XYZ file of C-alpha atoms in Angstrom:
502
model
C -50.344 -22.159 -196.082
C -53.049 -23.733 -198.004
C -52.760 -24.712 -201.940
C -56.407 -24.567 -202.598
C -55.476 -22.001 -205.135
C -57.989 -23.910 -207.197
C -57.181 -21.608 -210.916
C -59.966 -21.227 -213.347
C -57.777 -21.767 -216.068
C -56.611 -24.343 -218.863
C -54.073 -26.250 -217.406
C -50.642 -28.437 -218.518
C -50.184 -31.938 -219.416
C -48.243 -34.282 -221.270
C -48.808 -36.373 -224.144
C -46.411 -38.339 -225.384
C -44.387 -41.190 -227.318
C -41.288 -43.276 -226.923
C -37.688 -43.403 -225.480
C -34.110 -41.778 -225.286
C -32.382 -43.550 -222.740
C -28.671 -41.896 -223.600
C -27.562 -38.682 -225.413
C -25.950 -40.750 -228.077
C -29.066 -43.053 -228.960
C -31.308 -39.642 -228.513
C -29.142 -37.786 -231.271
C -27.983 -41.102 -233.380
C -31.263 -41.335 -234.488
C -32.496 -37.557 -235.119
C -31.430 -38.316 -239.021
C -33.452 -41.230 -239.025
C -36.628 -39.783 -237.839
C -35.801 -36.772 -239.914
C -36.174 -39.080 -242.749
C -39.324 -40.492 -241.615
C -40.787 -36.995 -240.836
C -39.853 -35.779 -244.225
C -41.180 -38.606 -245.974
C -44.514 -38.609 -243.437
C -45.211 -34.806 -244.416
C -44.421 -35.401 -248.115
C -47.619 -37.961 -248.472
C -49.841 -35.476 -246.396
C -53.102 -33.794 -248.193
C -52.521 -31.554 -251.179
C -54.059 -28.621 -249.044
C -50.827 -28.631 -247.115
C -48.567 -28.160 -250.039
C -47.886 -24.792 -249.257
C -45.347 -25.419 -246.532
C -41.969 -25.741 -246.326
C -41.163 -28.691 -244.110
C -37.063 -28.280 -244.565
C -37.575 -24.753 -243.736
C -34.680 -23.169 -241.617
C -36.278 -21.593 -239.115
C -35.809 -17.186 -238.780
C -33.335 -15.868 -236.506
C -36.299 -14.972 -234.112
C -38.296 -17.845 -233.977
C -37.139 -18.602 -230.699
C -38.442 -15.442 -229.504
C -41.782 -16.714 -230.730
C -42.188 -19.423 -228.104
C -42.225 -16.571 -225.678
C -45.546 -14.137 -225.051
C -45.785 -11.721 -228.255
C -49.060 -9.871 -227.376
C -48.886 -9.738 -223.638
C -46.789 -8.358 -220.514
C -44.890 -11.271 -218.773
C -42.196 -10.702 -216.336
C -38.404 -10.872 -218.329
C -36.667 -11.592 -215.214
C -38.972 -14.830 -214.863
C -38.596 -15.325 -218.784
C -35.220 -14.225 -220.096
C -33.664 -16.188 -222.807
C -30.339 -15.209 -221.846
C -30.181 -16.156 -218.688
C -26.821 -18.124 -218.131
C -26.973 -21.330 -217.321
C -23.547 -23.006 -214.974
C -21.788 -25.978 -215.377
C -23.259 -29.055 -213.315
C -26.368 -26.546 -212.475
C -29.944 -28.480 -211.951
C -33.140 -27.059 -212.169
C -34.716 -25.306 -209.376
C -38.262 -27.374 -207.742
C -38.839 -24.727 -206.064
C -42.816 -23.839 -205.797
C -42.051 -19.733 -206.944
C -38.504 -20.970 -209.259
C -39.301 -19.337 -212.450
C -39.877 -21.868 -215.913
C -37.097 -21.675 -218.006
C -38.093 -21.838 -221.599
C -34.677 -20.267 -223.156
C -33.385 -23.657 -223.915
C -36.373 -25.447 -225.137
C -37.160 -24.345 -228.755
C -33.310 -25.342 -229.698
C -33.921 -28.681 -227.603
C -37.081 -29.993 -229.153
C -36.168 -28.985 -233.082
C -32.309 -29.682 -233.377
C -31.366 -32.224 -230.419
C -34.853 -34.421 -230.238
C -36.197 -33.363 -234.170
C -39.580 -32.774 -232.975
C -41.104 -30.615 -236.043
C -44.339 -28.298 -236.435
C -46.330 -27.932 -239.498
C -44.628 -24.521 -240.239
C -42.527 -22.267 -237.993
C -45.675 -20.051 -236.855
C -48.048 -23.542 -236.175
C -46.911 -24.349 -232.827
C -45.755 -21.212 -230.618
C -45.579 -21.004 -226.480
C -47.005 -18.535 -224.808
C -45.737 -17.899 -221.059
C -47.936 -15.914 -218.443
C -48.581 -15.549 -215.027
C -51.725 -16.984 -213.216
C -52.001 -16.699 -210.105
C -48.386 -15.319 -209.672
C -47.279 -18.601 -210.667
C -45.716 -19.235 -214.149
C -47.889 -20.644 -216.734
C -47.172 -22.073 -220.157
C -49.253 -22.891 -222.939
C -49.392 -23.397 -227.246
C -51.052 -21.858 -229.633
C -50.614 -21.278 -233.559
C -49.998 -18.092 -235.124
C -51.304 -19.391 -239.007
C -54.266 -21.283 -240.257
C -54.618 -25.242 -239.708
C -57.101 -27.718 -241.481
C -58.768 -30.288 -239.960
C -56.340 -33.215 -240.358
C -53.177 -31.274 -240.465
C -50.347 -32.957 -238.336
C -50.021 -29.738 -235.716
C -46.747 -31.302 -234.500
C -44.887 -34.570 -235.083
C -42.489 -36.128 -232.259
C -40.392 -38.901 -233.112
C -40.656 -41.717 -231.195
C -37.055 -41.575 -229.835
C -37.798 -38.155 -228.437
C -40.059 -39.045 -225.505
C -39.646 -40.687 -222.492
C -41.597 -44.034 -222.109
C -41.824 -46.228 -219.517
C -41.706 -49.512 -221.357
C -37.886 -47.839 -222.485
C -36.974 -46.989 -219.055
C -37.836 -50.351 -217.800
C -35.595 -52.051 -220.633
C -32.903 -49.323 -219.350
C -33.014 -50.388 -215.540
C -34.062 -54.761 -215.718
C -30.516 -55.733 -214.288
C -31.372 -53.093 -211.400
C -34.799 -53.117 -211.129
C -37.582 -55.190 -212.716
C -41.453 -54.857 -213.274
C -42.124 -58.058 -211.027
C -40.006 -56.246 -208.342
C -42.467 -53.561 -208.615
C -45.578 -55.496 -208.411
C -44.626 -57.236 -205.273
C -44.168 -53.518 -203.896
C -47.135 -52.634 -204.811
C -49.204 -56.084 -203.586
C -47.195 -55.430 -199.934
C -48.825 -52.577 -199.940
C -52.314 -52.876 -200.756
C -52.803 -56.843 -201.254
C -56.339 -56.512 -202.283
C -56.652 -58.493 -206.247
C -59.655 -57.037 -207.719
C -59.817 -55.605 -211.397
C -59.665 -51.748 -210.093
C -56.326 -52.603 -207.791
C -54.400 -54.873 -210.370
C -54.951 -51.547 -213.186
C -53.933 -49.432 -210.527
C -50.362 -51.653 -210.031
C -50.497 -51.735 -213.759
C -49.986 -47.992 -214.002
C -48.053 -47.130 -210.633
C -45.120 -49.575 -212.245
C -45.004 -47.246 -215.312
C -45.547 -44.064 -213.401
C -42.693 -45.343 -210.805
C -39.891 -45.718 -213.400
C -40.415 -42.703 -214.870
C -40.338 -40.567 -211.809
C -37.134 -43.193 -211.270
C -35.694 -41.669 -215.010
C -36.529 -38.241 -214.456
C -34.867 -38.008 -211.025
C -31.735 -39.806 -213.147
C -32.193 -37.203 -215.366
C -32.335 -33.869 -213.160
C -29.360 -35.294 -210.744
C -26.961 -34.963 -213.754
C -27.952 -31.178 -214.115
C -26.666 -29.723 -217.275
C -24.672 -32.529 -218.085
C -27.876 -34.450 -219.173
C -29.465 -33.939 -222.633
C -32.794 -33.429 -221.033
C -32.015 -30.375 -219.098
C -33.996 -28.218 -220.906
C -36.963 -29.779 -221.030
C -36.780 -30.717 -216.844
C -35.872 -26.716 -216.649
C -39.298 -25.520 -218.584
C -41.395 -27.939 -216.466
C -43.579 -26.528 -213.482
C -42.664 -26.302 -209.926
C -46.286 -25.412 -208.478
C -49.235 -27.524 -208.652
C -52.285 -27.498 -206.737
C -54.161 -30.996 -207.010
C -55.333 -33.100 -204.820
C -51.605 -34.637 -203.824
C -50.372 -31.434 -203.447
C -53.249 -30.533 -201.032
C -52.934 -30.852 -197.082
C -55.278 -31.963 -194.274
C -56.176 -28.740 -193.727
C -57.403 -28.269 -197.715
C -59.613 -31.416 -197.768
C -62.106 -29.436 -194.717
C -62.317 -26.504 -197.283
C -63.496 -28.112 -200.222
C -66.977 -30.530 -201.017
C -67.277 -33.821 -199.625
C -66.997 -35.313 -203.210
C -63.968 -33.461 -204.349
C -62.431 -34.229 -201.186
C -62.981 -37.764 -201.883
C -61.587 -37.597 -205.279
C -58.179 -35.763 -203.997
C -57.827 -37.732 -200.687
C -57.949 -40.819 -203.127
C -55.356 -38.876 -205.317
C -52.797 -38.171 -202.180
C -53.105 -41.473 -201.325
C -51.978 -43.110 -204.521
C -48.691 -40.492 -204.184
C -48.242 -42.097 -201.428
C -48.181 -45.716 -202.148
C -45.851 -44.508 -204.670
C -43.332 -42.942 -202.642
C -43.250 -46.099 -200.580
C -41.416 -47.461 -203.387
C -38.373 -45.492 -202.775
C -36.629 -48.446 -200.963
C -36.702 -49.973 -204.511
C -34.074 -46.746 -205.861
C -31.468 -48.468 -203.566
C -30.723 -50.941 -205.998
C -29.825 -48.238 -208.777
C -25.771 -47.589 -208.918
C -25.043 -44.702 -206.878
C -23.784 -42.649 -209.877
C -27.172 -43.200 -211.291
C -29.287 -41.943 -208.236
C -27.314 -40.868 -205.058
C -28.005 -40.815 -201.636
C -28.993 -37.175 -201.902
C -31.421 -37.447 -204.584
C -32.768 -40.900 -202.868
C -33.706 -39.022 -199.947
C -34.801 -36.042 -201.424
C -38.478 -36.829 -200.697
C -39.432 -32.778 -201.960
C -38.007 -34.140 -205.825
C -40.200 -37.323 -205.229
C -42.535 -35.497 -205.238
C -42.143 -32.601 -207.869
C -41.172 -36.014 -209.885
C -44.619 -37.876 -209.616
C -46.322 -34.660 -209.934
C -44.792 -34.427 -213.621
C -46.426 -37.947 -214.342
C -49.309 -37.521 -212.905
C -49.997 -34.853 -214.580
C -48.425 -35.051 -218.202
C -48.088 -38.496 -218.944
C -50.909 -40.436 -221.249
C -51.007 -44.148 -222.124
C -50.520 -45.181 -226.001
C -51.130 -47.960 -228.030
C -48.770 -51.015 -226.936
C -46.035 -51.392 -229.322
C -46.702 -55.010 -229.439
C -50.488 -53.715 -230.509
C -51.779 -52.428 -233.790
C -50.839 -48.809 -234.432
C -53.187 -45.953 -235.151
C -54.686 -46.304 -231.550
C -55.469 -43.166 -229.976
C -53.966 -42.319 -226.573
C -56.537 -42.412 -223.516
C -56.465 -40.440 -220.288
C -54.569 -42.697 -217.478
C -57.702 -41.959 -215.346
C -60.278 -43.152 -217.772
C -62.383 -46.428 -216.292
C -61.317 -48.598 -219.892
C -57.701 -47.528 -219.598
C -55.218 -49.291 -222.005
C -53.529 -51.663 -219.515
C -51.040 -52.973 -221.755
C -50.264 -49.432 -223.257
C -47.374 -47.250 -222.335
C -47.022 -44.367 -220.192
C -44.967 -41.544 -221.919
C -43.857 -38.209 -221.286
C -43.714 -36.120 -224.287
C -41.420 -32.356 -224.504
C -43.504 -29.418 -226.277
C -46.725 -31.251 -226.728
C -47.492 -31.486 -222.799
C -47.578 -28.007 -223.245
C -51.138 -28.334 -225.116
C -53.848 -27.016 -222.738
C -57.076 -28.575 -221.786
C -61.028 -27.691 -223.322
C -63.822 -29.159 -223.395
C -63.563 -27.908 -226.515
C -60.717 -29.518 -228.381
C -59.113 -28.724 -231.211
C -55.867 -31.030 -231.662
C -55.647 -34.850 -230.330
C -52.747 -37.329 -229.810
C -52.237 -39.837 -232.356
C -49.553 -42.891 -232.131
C -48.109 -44.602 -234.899
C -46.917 -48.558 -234.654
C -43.788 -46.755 -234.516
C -44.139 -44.794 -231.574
C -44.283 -41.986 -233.335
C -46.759 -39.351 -232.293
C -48.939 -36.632 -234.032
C -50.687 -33.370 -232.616
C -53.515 -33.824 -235.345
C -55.963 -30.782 -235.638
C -59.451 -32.379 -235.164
C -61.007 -29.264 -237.003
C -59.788 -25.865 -239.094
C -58.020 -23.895 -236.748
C -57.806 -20.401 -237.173
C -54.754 -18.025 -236.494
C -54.089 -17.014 -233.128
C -55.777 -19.582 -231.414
C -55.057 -21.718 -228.230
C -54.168 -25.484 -228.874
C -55.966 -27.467 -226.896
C -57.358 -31.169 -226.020
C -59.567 -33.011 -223.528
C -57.821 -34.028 -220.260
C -60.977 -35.856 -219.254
C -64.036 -35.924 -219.637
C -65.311 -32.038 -218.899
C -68.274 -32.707 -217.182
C -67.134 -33.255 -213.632
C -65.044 -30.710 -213.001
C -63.746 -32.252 -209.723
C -62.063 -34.659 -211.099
C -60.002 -32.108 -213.354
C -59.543 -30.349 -209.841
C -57.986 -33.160 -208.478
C -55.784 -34.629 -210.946
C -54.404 -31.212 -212.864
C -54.970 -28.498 -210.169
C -57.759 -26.795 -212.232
C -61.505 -25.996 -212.985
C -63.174 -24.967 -216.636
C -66.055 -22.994 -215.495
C -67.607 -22.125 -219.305
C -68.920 -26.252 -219.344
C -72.866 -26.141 -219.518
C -72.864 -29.610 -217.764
C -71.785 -30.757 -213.950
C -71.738 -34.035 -212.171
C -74.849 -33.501 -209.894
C -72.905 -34.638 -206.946
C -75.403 -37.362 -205.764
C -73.401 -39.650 -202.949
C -75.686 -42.378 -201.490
C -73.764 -44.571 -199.306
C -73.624 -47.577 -201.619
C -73.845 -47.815 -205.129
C -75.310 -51.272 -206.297
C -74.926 -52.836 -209.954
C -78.517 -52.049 -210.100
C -78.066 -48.271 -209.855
C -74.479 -48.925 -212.215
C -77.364 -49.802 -215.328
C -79.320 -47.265 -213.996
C -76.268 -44.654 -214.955
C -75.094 -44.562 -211.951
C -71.462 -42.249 -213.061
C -70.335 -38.719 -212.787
C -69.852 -38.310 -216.637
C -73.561 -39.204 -216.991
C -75.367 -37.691 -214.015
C -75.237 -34.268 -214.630
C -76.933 -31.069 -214.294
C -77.032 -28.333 -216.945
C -75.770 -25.188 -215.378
C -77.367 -22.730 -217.843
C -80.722 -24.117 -218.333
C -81.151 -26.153 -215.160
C -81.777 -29.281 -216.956
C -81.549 -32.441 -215.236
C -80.343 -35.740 -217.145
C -82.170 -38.623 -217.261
C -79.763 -40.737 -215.188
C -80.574 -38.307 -212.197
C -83.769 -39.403 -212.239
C -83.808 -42.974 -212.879
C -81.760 -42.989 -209.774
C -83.254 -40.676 -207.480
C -86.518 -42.690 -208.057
C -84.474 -46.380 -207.559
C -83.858 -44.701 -204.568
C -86.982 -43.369 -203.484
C -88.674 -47.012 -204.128
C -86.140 -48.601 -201.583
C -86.947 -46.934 -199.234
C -89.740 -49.047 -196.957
C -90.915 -46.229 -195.051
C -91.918 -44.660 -198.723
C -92.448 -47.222 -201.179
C -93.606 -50.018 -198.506
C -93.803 -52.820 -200.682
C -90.591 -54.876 -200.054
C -89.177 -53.470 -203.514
C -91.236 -54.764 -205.347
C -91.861 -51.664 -207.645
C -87.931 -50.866 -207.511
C -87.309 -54.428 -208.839
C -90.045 -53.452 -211.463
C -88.895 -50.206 -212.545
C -85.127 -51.846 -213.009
C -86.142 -55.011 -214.972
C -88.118 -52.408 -217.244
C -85.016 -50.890 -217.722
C -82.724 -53.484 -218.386
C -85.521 -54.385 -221.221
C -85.658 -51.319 -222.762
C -89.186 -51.193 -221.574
C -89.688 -47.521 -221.583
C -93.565 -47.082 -221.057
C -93.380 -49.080 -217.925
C -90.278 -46.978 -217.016
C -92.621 -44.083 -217.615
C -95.635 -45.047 -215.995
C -93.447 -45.481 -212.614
C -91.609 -42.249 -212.800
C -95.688 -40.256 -213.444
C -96.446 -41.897 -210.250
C -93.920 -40.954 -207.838
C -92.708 -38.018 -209.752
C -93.675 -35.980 -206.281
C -91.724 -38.140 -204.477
C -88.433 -38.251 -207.009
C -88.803 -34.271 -206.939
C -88.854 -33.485 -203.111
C -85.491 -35.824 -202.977
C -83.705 -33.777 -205.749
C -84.701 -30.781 -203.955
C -83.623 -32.109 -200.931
C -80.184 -33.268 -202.579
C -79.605 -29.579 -203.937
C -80.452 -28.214 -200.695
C -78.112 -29.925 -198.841
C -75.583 -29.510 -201.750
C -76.048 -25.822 -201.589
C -75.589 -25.516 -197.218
C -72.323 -27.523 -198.124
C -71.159 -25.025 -200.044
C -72.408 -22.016 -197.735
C -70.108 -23.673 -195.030
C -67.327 -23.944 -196.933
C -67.634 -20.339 -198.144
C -67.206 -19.313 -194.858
C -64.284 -21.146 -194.074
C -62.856 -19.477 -196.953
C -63.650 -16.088 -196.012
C -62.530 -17.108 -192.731
């Protein structure tokens, strides 16, 4: 009943680049980014020389996007499998991935190119008993190799989809939604409307897409996507009394967003009925698969009306790109998450993107990039559905009831106050806090904050001996309420193992 299926594993996403908003424009201009590709990978480094980049690719290099090494279940993965007339893929949670159409898709129809046939290859498990797909490379890479370049006509972005839909639906139309909705006008709300537009019409574009079944050019990339996910909007009531207080936080916040976002719906009405019918409109199960797909594989890019050779940022990262767009990209959103990297996302003024190897890559490796940053897992949890166990360092979990700007300078975050699982090493920021926090306190400190006022002008400064001289002194103090914070972290967790077992 319960998705808390929480998998240890590297999980999906999507990176991404530009627009195909009809079969003709998405094949009328394969020649042209041919071109480009051919005269991009003719100016790379002389290492790369080796390669043929007109190559036509073996008979079975289909086969290779498929599992070489390892068992995987043909019935879930056979490229034979027929495919009907006016047939749409299945959303269904335990509906196998089809992958038998996507190699052919990506490489002939949108001209999206590896370094070399054996560079980028898909491997398809199962975790959990769900399917799973990920990339990896079968040959050496160097550090600065182009992995895998997608045209900029082969993605779908939401700046594109917008163009597509003004005399139906526009961006201020949107807004106004959104400001019904929640009305409040500070910084964090307007990004938040400034992404849930772009997130909205590409869920709008991809339910487009999947109502024309086979008859649209994207079926076989909406047929290899996943069904199952297990984040925080997929979660239930029941989930959030199972998991810590902070997580729960984190994928209430999550399930609420979904929310707001489905409560655009009423918007869809104004789309021709051949576009989106009443059936799909009310489908409120392929809302949801739908958002799920852009929450979880779409990344912002450099604006096109911006410089180029801006790298892409997470959609969830605190300095997100306002004014960049929100893409969905086919075969690189199949590139796994590490906190060790070894390929990132690169944008071109062009739109264009680049899988770029960040360092030498060995043969028979994972690809992989950073979905965030690695060192609060929670957050991973309840965006993708996952958790990367093998990171040394863990948001610490500390919750006060407010957070002032004073404890913000302090490093008041949960990418900087962390704990070292290994060594049991505490960062700094823990304890600049813990002892702001130990000073306000009257029945403690009992000097009208005086010291705690002290102790953050000495920061601000850069005054380190001061800062020093406080933390000697009440070092007992800032110890007993870290203990007491671990403590109390750790009968969380014994309560919630139960419930488990339970």
């Amino acid at each position: 009943q319960t998705k808390t299926k929480m998998k240890t594993k590297t999980s999906t996403t999507t990176e991404t680049t530009a627009t195909a908003t009809t079969t003709s424009a998405l094949f009328s201009t394969a020649q042209n980014q041919n071109d480009y590709q051919n005269e991009y990978y003719e100016n790379q480094n002389d290492h790369q020389s080796g390669y043929d980049y007109d190559h036509e690719y073996p008979q079975d290099y289909q086969t290779d996007y498929y599992a070489q090494e390892h068992e995987r279940d043909s019935s879930d993965y056979d490229p034979n499998r027929s495919i009907q007339p006016g047939q749409k893929p299945s959303i269904s949670e335990t509906s196998p991935r089809d992958l038998s159409l996507l190699p052919a898709f990506a490489t002939d129809a949108l001209s999206i190119q590896p370094l070399s046939p054996s560079s980028f290859l898909l491997h398809a498990q199962q975790l959990d008993g769900f399917p799973d797909v990920s990339a990896y490379t079968a040959s050496d890479i160097f550090a600065g190799s182009t992995v895998l370049f997608v045209p900029a006509a082969s993605a779908l972005s939401a700046y594109d989809i917008k163009y597509e839909l003004s005399a139906h639906i526009t961006v201020e139309q949107v807004q106004d939604k959104l400001y019904e909705i929640d009305f409040r006008s500070d910084p964090v709300q307007r990004r938040k409307r400034n992404l849930m537009w772009k997130q909205f019409f590409l869920v709008l574009k991809l339910l487009m897409e999947y109502q024309k079944g086979t008859d649209s050019p994207w079926f076989p990339y909406l047929a290899s996507l996943p069904r199952f996910f297990s984040n925080g909007p997929s979660m239930t009531p029941f989930c959030y009394n199972c998991i810590p207080s902070y997580l729960t936080e984190l994928c209430q916040k999550e399930r609420a967003t979904m929310n707001q976002l489905l409560m655009l719906k009423s918007l869809s009405a104004n789309l021709p009925h051949e576009w989106l019918s009443d059936e799909t409109r009310g489908n409120a199960d392929l809302w949801k698969w739908a958002y799920q797909i852009v929450l979880t594989r779409a990344v912002t890019s450099a604006s096109p009306s911006t410089d180029g050779d801006e790298r892409d940022v997470d959609v969830d990262d605190d300095d997100e790109n306002e004014h960049g767009d929100l893409r969905l990209l086919p075969l690189a959103d199949m590139i796994n998450h590490s906190h060790e990297p070894n390929v990132e996302i690169l944008h071109d003024e062009y739109g264009n993107a680049y899988v770029q190897a960040i360092r030498d890559i060995p043969a028979n490796t994972p690809l992989c990039r950073s979905y965030g940053n690695p060192a609060n897992p929670s957050y991973l949890l309840a965006r993708y559905g996952f958790l990367e166990e093998d990171h040394p360092w863990s948001f610490c979990k500390l919750l006060p009831g407010h957070v002032t700007e004073e404890m913000v300078d302090l490093g008041y975050h949960p990418h900087r106050l962390l704990f070292d699982k290994t060594t049991g090493d505490v960062s700094e920021e823990v304890w600049d806090v813990l002892l702001y926090l130990v000073l306000g306190d009257e029945d403690t400190c009992g000097d009208g904050g005086a010291t705690q006022r002290q102790f953050h002008r000495a920061h601000v400064e850069g005054n380190h001996e001061v800062k020093a001289q406080i933390h000697r002194e009440w070092y007992v103090h800032t110890l007993a309420t870290l203990a007491e914070h671990v403590e109390e972290v750790l009968r969380e967790l014994e309560v919630l193992e139960e419930k488990g077992v339970y």
